[in-house]
Amino acid sequence: MRRRAPSVAALGAAAFVFWSCASRPAYVIPDARPAAPAVARSGSDASTLPEVFPGAVWLPYRSLNPQRLEVTVFVNQRPVPALLDTGATHTSIDLGLAGELGVRPTGKKAGDLEDATGQRTAHITGMIDTLRFGSVTLQNLEVLATNHTRLSGLLVGLDVLQRFDLFLAPDAFLVGLFPAGKAPRIPGETVVPLSLEPARGRLRVTGQAPGKTGPVTLPFIVDTGANGSVIDTRTGLLARFEADVSYTTDLEGMLGSVESRGQFVLRPLTLGPHNAGQVRVWTRSLPGRKDGLLGMDVLAATRTVLSPTQKEMRLHPRARRAAHRDLGPEGTACDDGHGTALPCVEVTLQREADRPPVLCVQAAGYRQRRIELAVRLLDAHDVPLLGPAGALQMHLLGRASRTCFPPQDKTGELFAAARGVELAGFRVGDDATWPCPGHEACWTVHAMR
């Protein structure tokens, strides 16, 4: 029986601002031991990165999906969801939304737009008066607009992103935009060379994986818009990589989707001096194109700096998190209502004889409040079972008693194999997204396993 995995977003479409960096405190490499992050006044997880590196604009992820780099920007003074996509050559927008936001037609000749799945459509060009990322504003920005798009907001492509250094901090669900070439260098980081093709708008990296007859070179486009990594089907077959045909998924592009059947297992994938470990990549076959996509399943497994100006990618360990939070709103402790101390929120795997394991959440500090969690399942060696950056994204109403989630489909095998959990992210109230209309709880698997 073929299993259908979550779809893989692999979006692709074919006035400078300068600011100075304040002096930065010394950066401390994240401790390997699990710990709880700082607590915001609301009780949500907080991060010290904006204080440690004040020279950047720090934008929070819109939801606790570590493999989707979606933030909020302002287009002509109006808030809009935006996917930061280094795999897209140009910034683009849905034609209808462009009209609502007052994007002005430029009158330039229209052409064809191609997404990462190879689908093409006509587009027109428009002009955004202002595009604001936090405190940084770009003016008179040309974008591509089409009415055959799956975009719900703005897709920010490499034409804009190459003006910055991007600091991806998936453990804090933050992305920092530094002036080009000014992102911090951190002791112990691994530096991987990149190449930038300004004419084609492609940021590339070369990987390698062992095949049956020796090492195989794998060219990748660095694609923060892709949830998972992808390689050319013919390349994988010729290399005789281990294949798993029990999965199928939809590779989603801006213009539509194409089905991908099966995965190749790279043991390991190396990127220059960086060992990314075992990576399961999806397959695609596009005539005349051999480049794969290096997606967020790899890029979000570490804290990652992408510097198109310096043509390098810098990776360093991401912080580990405990399975609980002991402090709640205003930094206060929590109890059961009768004076007995409890974690304000805690995730556990519950096992009973003759029953499959269930994943349970107890949120004593957030009764009847909407909460959002990112949960990682770990094996006996603390290796994530949902891929390098995979997580369960959970939404529920908090309560002092446990809310338990039984396994679904293949997650039963994962629950059985798990020996620990990590509460990788936590948001409450207005900070949390809520995709559960009519329900008190729902959850989604974001994984490339």
Short mmCIF file of C-alpha atoms in Angstrom, two decimals:
data_model
loop_
_atom_site.label_atom_id
_atom_site.label_comp_id
_atom_site.label_asym_id
_atom_site.label_seq_id
_atom_site.Cartn_x
_atom_site.Cartn_y
_atom_site.Cartn_z
CA MET A 1 0.00 0.00 0.00
CA ARG A 2 1.41 3.36 -0.98
CA ARG A 3 1.47 5.99 1.73
CA ARG A 4 0.81 9.64 0.93
CA ALA A 5 3.07 12.01 2.78
CA PRO A 6 2.50 15.72 3.35
CA SER A 7 2.91 17.73 0.15
CA VAL A 8 6.25 19.38 -0.49
CA ALA A 9 6.12 23.08 -1.28
CA ALA A 10 8.76 23.68 -3.93
CA LEU A 11 7.73 27.14 -5.08
CA GLY A 12 9.77 28.78 -7.77
CA ALA A 13 9.25 31.59 -10.28
CA ALA A 14 11.41 32.57 -12.56
CA ALA A 15 16.02 50.93 -3.89
CA PHE A 16 18.65 49.43 -1.53
CA VAL A 17 18.44 50.01 2.22
CA PHE A 18 21.59 50.25 4.33
CA TRP A 19 21.82 50.19 8.08
CA SER A 20 24.67 49.71 10.48
CA CYS A 21 25.10 46.91 12.99
CA ALA A 22 25.39 47.80 16.65
CA SER A 23 28.13 46.14 18.63
CA ARG A 24 27.19 42.55 19.41
CA PRO A 25 27.73 40.58 22.61
CA ALA A 26 29.66 37.35 22.33
CA TYR A 27 27.52 34.54 20.97
CA VAL A 28 27.23 31.34 22.97
CA ILE A 29 26.89 28.10 21.00
CA PRO A 30 23.64 26.37 22.02
CA ASP A 31 24.11 23.82 24.78
CA ALA A 32 23.62 20.20 23.75
CA ARG A 33 21.54 19.57 26.87
CA PRO A 34 17.80 20.25 26.56
CA ALA A 35 16.59 23.44 28.18
CA ALA A 36 13.58 25.72 28.22
CA PRO A 37 13.82 29.02 26.34
CA ALA A 38 13.01 32.40 27.82
CA VAL A 39 9.32 33.13 28.46
CA ALA A 40 7.47 36.09 26.98
CA ARG A 41 4.92 37.94 29.10
CA SER A 42 2.14 36.04 27.31
CA GLY A 43 3.75 32.72 28.23
CA SER A 44 4.94 31.97 24.68
CA ASP A 45 8.53 30.97 24.04
CA ALA A 46 10.85 33.93 23.63
CA SER A 47 14.36 34.25 22.19
CA THR A 48 17.38 36.33 23.12
CA LEU A 49 18.63 36.44 19.51
CA PRO A 50 17.25 39.95 18.84
CA GLU A 51 19.17 41.22 21.89
CA VAL A 52 22.34 39.27 21.07
CA PHE A 53 22.29 40.44 17.44
CA PRO A 54 20.49 43.82 17.34
CA GLY A 55 21.86 44.61 13.87
CA ALA A 56 19.19 42.47 12.17
CA VAL A 57 15.49 42.71 11.53
CA TRP A 58 14.05 39.63 13.27
CA LEU A 59 10.80 38.25 11.90
CA PRO A 60 8.82 35.45 13.59
CA TYR A 61 7.54 32.49 11.58
CA ARG A 62 3.79 32.79 11.11
CA SER A 63 3.27 29.29 12.51
CA LEU A 64 5.31 26.65 14.34
CA ASN A 65 6.14 24.71 11.19
CA PRO A 66 9.95 24.59 11.12
CA GLN A 67 9.96 23.72 7.42
CA ARG A 68 7.91 26.68 6.17
CA LEU A 69 9.68 30.03 6.14
CA GLU A 70 6.55 32.18 6.09
CA VAL A 71 6.51 35.57 7.81
CA THR A 72 4.39 38.72 7.78
CA VAL A 73 5.47 41.70 5.67
CA PHE A 74 3.76 44.95 4.73
CA VAL A 75 2.94 45.67 1.09
CA ASN A 76 1.88 49.28 0.53
CA GLN A 77 1.24 49.55 4.30
CA ARG A 78 -0.96 46.43 4.48
CA PRO A 79 0.05 43.18 6.29
CA VAL A 80 0.51 40.22 3.96
CA PRO A 81 1.79 36.65 4.53
CA ALA A 82 5.05 36.15 2.67
CA LEU A 83 7.08 33.04 1.86
CA LEU A 84 10.82 33.78 1.79
CA ASP A 85 11.92 31.62 -1.14
CA THR A 86 15.55 31.58 -2.24
CA GLY A 87 14.59 29.04 -4.90
CA ALA A 88 12.45 31.61 -6.72
CA THR A 89 14.26 33.86 -9.13
CA HIS A 90 11.72 36.69 -8.85
CA THR A 91 9.29 38.07 -6.32
CA SER A 92 5.72 37.29 -7.36
CA ILE A 93 2.14 37.78 -6.29
CA ASP A 94 -1.35 36.63 -7.22
CA LEU A 95 -2.93 38.99 -9.73
CA GLY A 96 -6.14 39.45 -7.71
CA LEU A 97 -4.24 40.23 -4.52
CA ALA A 98 -2.02 42.63 -6.43
CA GLY A 99 -5.10 44.62 -7.38
CA GLU A 100 -6.36 44.70 -3.79
CA LEU A 101 -2.97 45.97 -2.55
CA GLY A 102 -2.66 48.72 -5.15
CA VAL A 103 0.23 47.15 -7.08
CA ARG A 104 0.65 49.31 -10.19
CA PRO A 105 1.02 47.73 -13.67
CA THR A 106 4.29 48.75 -15.30
CA GLY A 107 3.24 48.28 -18.90
CA LYS A 108 6.23 46.07 -19.60
CA LYS A 109 5.84 43.19 -22.04
CA ALA A 110 4.46 40.07 -20.39
CA GLY A 111 6.31 36.77 -20.59
CA ASP A 112 6.15 33.21 -19.34
CA LEU A 113 6.66 32.32 -15.70
CA GLU A 114 8.04 28.88 -14.76
CA ASP A 115 7.78 27.36 -11.29
CA ALA A 116 9.92 24.66 -9.67
CA THR A 117 7.69 21.87 -11.01
CA GLY A 118 8.30 22.98 -14.60
CA GLN A 119 4.82 24.42 -15.17
CA ARG A 120 4.58 27.67 -17.11
CA THR A 121 2.05 30.49 -17.44
CA ALA A 122 1.89 34.05 -18.67
CA HIS A 123 2.48 36.92 -16.26
CA ILE A 124 2.50 40.69 -16.14
CA THR A 125 4.82 42.97 -14.20
CA GLY A 126 3.75 45.33 -11.47
CA MET A 127 5.31 47.83 -9.10
CA ILE A 128 5.02 47.74 -5.32
CA ASP A 129 5.44 51.21 -3.84
CA THR A 130 6.75 49.93 -0.49
CA LEU A 131 7.66 46.49 0.87
CA ARG A 132 8.47 46.56 4.58
CA PHE A 133 10.23 43.87 6.61
CA GLY A 134 9.97 45.07 10.20
CA SER A 135 11.95 48.33 10.27
CA VAL A 136 13.47 47.92 6.79
CA THR A 137 11.60 49.29 3.78
CA LEU A 138 12.24 48.68 0.09
CA GLN A 139 10.72 51.11 -2.38
CA ASN A 140 9.54 50.78 -5.99
CA LEU A 141 9.94 47.02 -6.20
CA GLU A 142 9.05 45.27 -9.45
CA VAL A 143 7.12 42.00 -9.06
CA LEU A 144 5.55 39.39 -11.31
CA ALA A 145 1.80 38.83 -11.15
CA THR A 146 -0.31 36.00 -12.57
CA ASN A 147 -3.87 34.77 -12.10
CA HIS A 148 -2.89 31.07 -12.21
CA THR A 149 -1.21 30.89 -8.84
CA ARG A 150 -1.56 29.00 -5.56
CA LEU A 151 -0.07 31.86 -3.59
CA SER A 152 -2.10 33.19 -0.66
CA GLY A 153 0.21 36.18 -0.24
CA LEU A 154 3.58 37.30 -1.50
CA LEU A 155 6.45 35.07 -2.62
CA VAL A 156 9.72 36.92 -1.92
CA GLY A 157 12.34 35.66 -4.35
CA LEU A 158 16.11 35.83 -4.60
CA ASP A 159 15.94 39.15 -6.46
CA VAL A 160 15.06 40.67 -3.06
CA LEU A 161 16.64 38.20 -0.65
CA GLN A 162 20.13 38.49 -2.13
CA ARG A 163 20.21 42.02 -0.72
CA PHE A 164 20.43 40.48 2.75
CA ASP A 165 22.13 37.78 4.77
CA LEU A 166 19.46 35.42 6.10
CA PHE A 167 19.91 33.93 9.58
CA LEU A 168 17.49 31.00 9.90
CA ALA A 169 16.85 30.10 13.55
CA PRO A 170 14.20 27.34 13.35
CA ASP A 171 14.64 26.44 17.04
CA ALA A 172 13.44 29.96 17.87
CA PHE A 173 11.07 30.18 14.86
CA LEU A 174 12.78 33.40 13.82
CA VAL A 175 14.55 34.59 10.70
CA GLY A 176 17.00 37.49 10.89
CA LEU A 177 17.64 39.79 7.93
CA PHE A 178 21.12 41.32 8.15
CA PRO A 179 22.67 43.79 5.71
CA ALA A 180 24.36 41.86 2.89
CA GLY A 181 27.60 40.31 4.11
CA LYS A 182 27.07 41.41 7.74
CA ALA A 183 25.59 38.34 9.43
CA PRO A 184 27.67 37.29 12.47
CA ARG A 185 30.38 34.68 12.29
CA ILE A 186 29.99 32.23 15.13
CA PRO A 187 32.71 30.08 16.70
CA GLY A 188 32.42 26.45 15.69
CA GLU A 189 30.21 27.02 12.66
CA THR A 190 30.72 25.00 9.47
CA VAL A 191 31.20 27.03 6.29
CA VAL A 192 29.87 25.59 3.02
CA PRO A 193 30.68 27.40 -0.26
CA LEU A 194 27.82 28.51 -2.50
CA SER A 195 27.71 29.85 -6.03
CA LEU A 196 25.44 32.66 -7.20
CA GLU A 197 24.33 33.08 -10.78
CA PRO A 198 23.07 36.69 -10.95
CA ALA A 199 21.83 36.32 -14.54
CA ARG A 200 19.63 33.30 -13.72
CA GLY A 201 18.93 34.17 -10.09
CA ARG A 202 20.08 30.86 -8.66
CA LEU A 203 21.89 30.16 -5.39
CA ARG A 204 23.61 26.79 -5.73
CA VAL A 205 25.44 24.30 -3.52
CA THR A 206 27.11 21.01 -4.37
CA GLY A 207 26.37 17.93 -2.28
CA GLN A 208 27.66 14.40 -2.32
CA ALA A 209 26.26 11.03 -1.31
CA PRO A 210 27.58 7.46 -1.59
CA GLY A 211 26.15 5.43 -4.46
CA LYS A 212 26.60 1.74 -5.20
CA THR A 213 29.78 2.33 -7.20
CA GLY A 214 31.22 5.35 -5.37
CA PRO A 215 30.53 8.96 -4.37
CA VAL A 216 27.89 10.79 -6.43
CA THR A 217 27.96 14.56 -6.91
CA LEU A 218 24.56 16.21 -6.45
CA PRO A 219 23.97 19.78 -7.66
CA PHE A 220 21.32 21.63 -5.64
CA ILE A 221 19.50 24.94 -5.79
CA VAL A 222 19.25 26.31 -2.23
CA ASP A 223 15.49 26.58 -1.83
CA THR A 224 13.97 27.92 1.39
CA GLY A 225 10.56 27.68 -0.28
CA ALA A 226 10.76 23.87 -0.46
CA ASN A 227 9.67 21.89 2.59
CA GLY A 228 11.73 18.91 1.47
CA SER A 229 14.78 18.26 -0.68
CA VAL A 230 14.44 16.84 -4.18
CA ILE A 231 16.82 15.20 -6.67
CA ASP A 232 16.45 14.24 -10.31
CA THR A 233 14.98 10.75 -10.72
CA ARG A 234 17.50 9.67 -13.35
CA THR A 235 20.41 10.75 -11.15
CA GLY A 236 19.11 8.62 -8.28
CA LEU A 237 18.53 5.59 -10.47
CA LEU A 238 21.97 5.75 -12.07
CA ALA A 239 23.58 6.11 -8.63
CA ARG A 240 21.48 3.19 -7.38
CA PHE A 241 20.61 5.02 -4.18
CA GLU A 242 18.46 3.11 -1.73
CA ALA A 243 14.84 3.69 -2.72
CA ASP A 244 11.62 3.70 -0.71
CA VAL A 245 8.61 3.51 -3.02
CA SER A 246 6.03 3.26 -0.23
CA TYR A 247 5.55 7.04 -0.24
CA THR A 248 3.98 9.42 -2.70
CA THR A 249 3.54 13.16 -2.36
CA ASP A 250 2.61 16.24 -4.35
CA LEU A 251 5.46 18.57 -5.23
CA GLU A 252 3.72 21.92 -5.04
CA GLY A 253 4.77 24.81 -7.20
CA MET A 254 3.36 28.27 -7.41
CA LEU A 255 1.29 27.25 -10.44
CA GLY A 256 0.16 23.78 -9.38
CA SER A 257 1.50 20.41 -8.29
CA VAL A 258 3.01 17.26 -9.77
CA GLU A 259 3.04 13.86 -8.12
CA SER A 260 6.32 12.42 -6.86
CA ARG A 261 6.43 8.69 -6.24
CA GLY A 262 8.98 7.41 -3.77
CA GLN A 263 12.07 8.68 -2.03
CA PHE A 264 15.79 8.08 -2.29
CA VAL A 265 17.66 7.64 0.98
CA LEU A 266 21.05 9.38 1.12
CA ARG A 267 23.32 7.88 3.80
CA PRO A 268 24.71 10.44 4.41
CA LEU A 269 24.34 13.66 2.44
CA THR A 270 27.40 15.88 2.74
CA LEU A 271 27.62 19.53 1.74
CA GLY A 272 31.29 20.39 1.58
CA PRO A 273 32.58 19.87 5.15
CA HIS A 274 29.06 19.56 6.60
CA ASN A 275 27.58 16.12 7.23
CA ALA A 276 23.79 16.46 7.06
CA GLY A 277 23.28 12.84 8.14
CA GLN A 278 20.66 10.59 6.57
CA VAL A 279 18.36 12.57 4.31
CA ARG A 280 15.33 11.23 2.48
CA VAL A 281 14.83 13.15 -0.78
CA TRP A 282 11.86 13.22 -3.11
CA THR A 283 12.28 12.57 -6.82
CA ARG A 284 11.25 14.45 -9.92
CA SER A 285 12.00 14.23 -13.62
CA LEU A 286 12.15 17.44 -15.63
CA PRO A 287 13.61 17.39 -19.14
CA GLY A 288 16.82 19.37 -19.42
CA ARG A 289 17.09 20.08 -15.68
CA LYS A 290 19.40 18.12 -13.40
CA ASP A 291 19.52 20.42 -10.38
CA GLY A 292 17.92 19.20 -7.21
CA LEU A 293 16.40 21.36 -4.49
CA LEU A 294 18.02 21.64 -1.07
CA GLY A 295 14.96 22.30 1.08
CA MET A 296 14.06 23.22 4.61
CA ASP A 297 14.27 19.60 5.81
CA VAL A 298 18.06 20.14 5.68
CA LEU A 299 18.32 23.91 6.14
CA ALA A 300 16.15 23.86 9.30
CA ALA A 301 18.09 21.03 10.93
CA THR A 302 20.65 23.61 12.08
CA ARG A 303 20.82 27.32 12.57
CA THR A 304 21.78 28.41 9.07
CA VAL A 305 23.16 31.65 7.67
CA LEU A 306 22.73 32.16 3.92
CA SER A 307 24.97 34.88 2.52
CA PRO A 308 24.56 35.32 -1.25
CA THR A 309 27.03 38.23 -1.16
CA GLN A 310 29.78 36.17 0.45
CA LYS A 311 28.69 33.05 -1.45
CA GLU A 312 28.61 30.85 1.58
CA MET A 313 26.26 28.98 3.88
CA ARG A 314 27.22 28.78 7.55
CA LEU A 315 25.72 26.13 9.82
CA HIS A 316 25.89 25.63 13.57
CA PRO A 317 23.98 23.54 16.11
CA ARG A 318 20.40 24.45 16.92
CA ALA A 319 19.34 24.66 20.54
CA ARG A 320 17.65 21.62 22.03
CA ARG A 321 14.50 22.05 24.06
CA ALA A 322 13.08 20.22 27.05
CA ALA A 323 9.71 18.47 26.88
CA HIS A 324 8.12 20.93 29.32
CA ARG A 325 7.90 24.58 30.30
CA ASP A 326 7.96 25.31 34.05
CA LEU A 327 7.04 28.99 33.81
CA GLY A 328 3.89 30.50 32.33
CA PRO A 329 2.51 34.00 31.69
CA GLU A 330 4.47 36.78 33.40
CA GLY A 331 7.11 34.17 34.28
CA THR A 332 5.00 32.64 37.05
CA ALA A 333 4.89 29.00 38.17
CA CYS A 334 1.79 26.84 37.67
CA ASP A 335 -0.20 24.38 39.78
CA ASP A 336 -3.25 22.14 39.60
CA GLY A 337 -5.53 24.67 41.29
CA HIS A 338 -5.04 23.04 44.70
CA GLY A 339 -1.49 24.16 45.38
CA THR A 340 0.36 21.20 43.83
CA ALA A 341 3.06 22.40 41.46
CA LEU A 342 2.80 21.30 37.81
CA PRO A 343 4.68 22.19 34.63
CA CYS A 344 2.84 24.98 32.86
CA VAL A 345 2.89 22.85 29.73
CA GLU A 346 4.31 19.35 29.22
CA VAL A 347 4.41 16.81 26.39
CA THR A 348 4.74 13.09 27.17
CA LEU A 349 4.49 9.74 25.41
CA GLN A 350 2.06 7.54 27.31
CA ARG A 351 2.43 3.77 27.05
CA GLU A 352 -0.02 1.19 28.37
CA ALA A 353 0.03 -2.59 28.04
CA ASP A 354 -1.62 -3.93 24.89
CA ARG A 355 -2.27 -0.42 23.55
CA PRO A 356 -0.34 1.71 21.07
CA PRO A 357 1.49 4.74 22.54
CA VAL A 358 -0.28 8.09 22.53
CA LEU A 359 1.18 11.59 22.63
CA CYS A 360 -0.28 13.69 25.44
CA VAL A 361 -0.21 17.40 26.25
CA GLN A 362 -0.92 18.83 29.70
CA ALA A 363 -1.23 22.61 29.85
CA ALA A 364 -2.06 23.51 33.44
CA GLY A 365 -1.05 27.15 32.98
CA TYR A 366 -3.23 27.78 29.94
CA ARG A 367 -6.70 26.50 30.77
CA GLN A 368 -9.16 27.12 27.92
CA ARG A 369 -6.61 29.18 26.01
CA ARG A 370 -5.55 28.36 22.48
CA ILE A 371 -2.03 26.99 22.37
CA GLU A 372 0.25 25.91 19.53
CA LEU A 373 3.16 23.48 19.90
CA ALA A 374 5.93 22.05 17.75
CA VAL A 375 6.91 18.59 19.02
CA ARG A 376 9.86 16.45 17.89
CA LEU A 377 9.98 12.69 18.45
CA LEU A 378 13.41 11.31 19.43
CA ASP A 379 14.83 7.80 19.41
CA ALA A 380 17.00 6.27 22.14
CA HIS A 381 20.00 8.22 20.82
CA ASP A 382 18.10 11.55 20.70
CA VAL A 383 17.97 11.38 16.89
CA PRO A 384 14.78 12.98 15.48
CA LEU A 385 12.46 10.34 14.04
CA LEU A 386 10.65 12.73 11.70
CA GLY A 387 13.72 13.67 9.69
CA PRO A 388 16.40 16.28 10.48
CA ALA A 389 13.89 19.12 10.93
CA GLY A 390 10.54 17.33 11.09
CA ALA A 391 7.99 18.05 13.80
CA LEU A 392 4.39 17.58 14.82
CA GLN A 393 2.48 20.85 14.81
CA MET A 394 -0.29 20.68 17.42
CA HIS A 395 -3.14 23.03 18.31
CA LEU A 396 -5.46 22.64 21.28
CA LEU A 397 -7.30 24.33 24.11
CA GLY A 398 -5.18 24.14 27.24
CA ARG A 399 -6.35 22.19 30.28
CA ALA A 400 -4.89 20.81 33.49
CA SER A 401 -5.81 17.25 32.48
CA ARG A 402 -4.05 15.55 29.60
CA THR A 403 -5.19 15.88 25.99
CA CYS A 404 -3.92 12.79 24.14
CA PHE A 405 -3.45 12.22 20.43
CA PRO A 406 -3.55 8.62 19.14
CA PRO A 407 -1.26 7.74 16.23
CA GLN A 408 -2.48 8.18 12.67
CA ASP A 409 -1.30 6.08 9.74
CA LYS A 410 2.48 5.64 9.81
CA THR A 411 2.88 7.77 12.95
CA GLY A 412 2.01 4.63 14.95
CA GLU A 413 5.41 3.18 14.03
CA LEU A 414 7.08 6.45 14.99
CA PHE A 415 5.30 6.64 18.35
CA ALA A 416 6.36 3.06 19.06
CA ALA A 417 9.99 3.81 18.13
CA ALA A 418 10.17 7.08 20.07
CA ARG A 419 11.94 7.12 23.41
CA GLY A 420 11.67 10.81 24.10
CA VAL A 421 10.01 14.04 22.99
CA GLU A 422 11.15 17.62 22.63
CA LEU A 423 8.82 20.60 22.93
CA ALA A 424 10.56 22.52 20.16
CA GLY A 425 8.22 25.51 20.13
CA PHE A 426 5.30 26.92 22.11
CA ARG A 427 2.90 29.80 21.51
CA VAL A 428 -0.26 30.86 23.28
CA GLY A 429 -3.28 33.08 22.62
CA ASP A 430 -2.84 35.73 19.95
CA ASP A 431 0.67 34.44 19.18
CA ALA A 432 -0.70 31.07 18.09
CA THR A 433 -2.25 30.11 14.78
CA TRP A 434 -5.57 28.24 14.89
CA PRO A 435 -6.44 25.96 11.95
CA CYS A 436 -9.04 23.90 13.87
CA PRO A 437 -12.46 25.46 13.16
CA GLY A 438 -15.14 23.68 15.16
CA HIS A 439 -12.64 21.52 17.07
CA GLU A 440 -10.75 21.78 20.33
CA ALA A 441 -7.63 20.07 18.97
CA CYS A 442 -5.90 19.14 15.72
CA TRP A 443 -2.41 18.25 14.60
CA THR A 444 -0.27 18.03 11.47
CA VAL A 445 2.90 16.11 10.67
CA HIS A 446 5.68 18.11 9.02
CA ALA A 447 8.30 15.58 8.09
CA MET A 448 10.29 14.15 5.22
CA ARG A 449 10.50 10.66 6.65
#
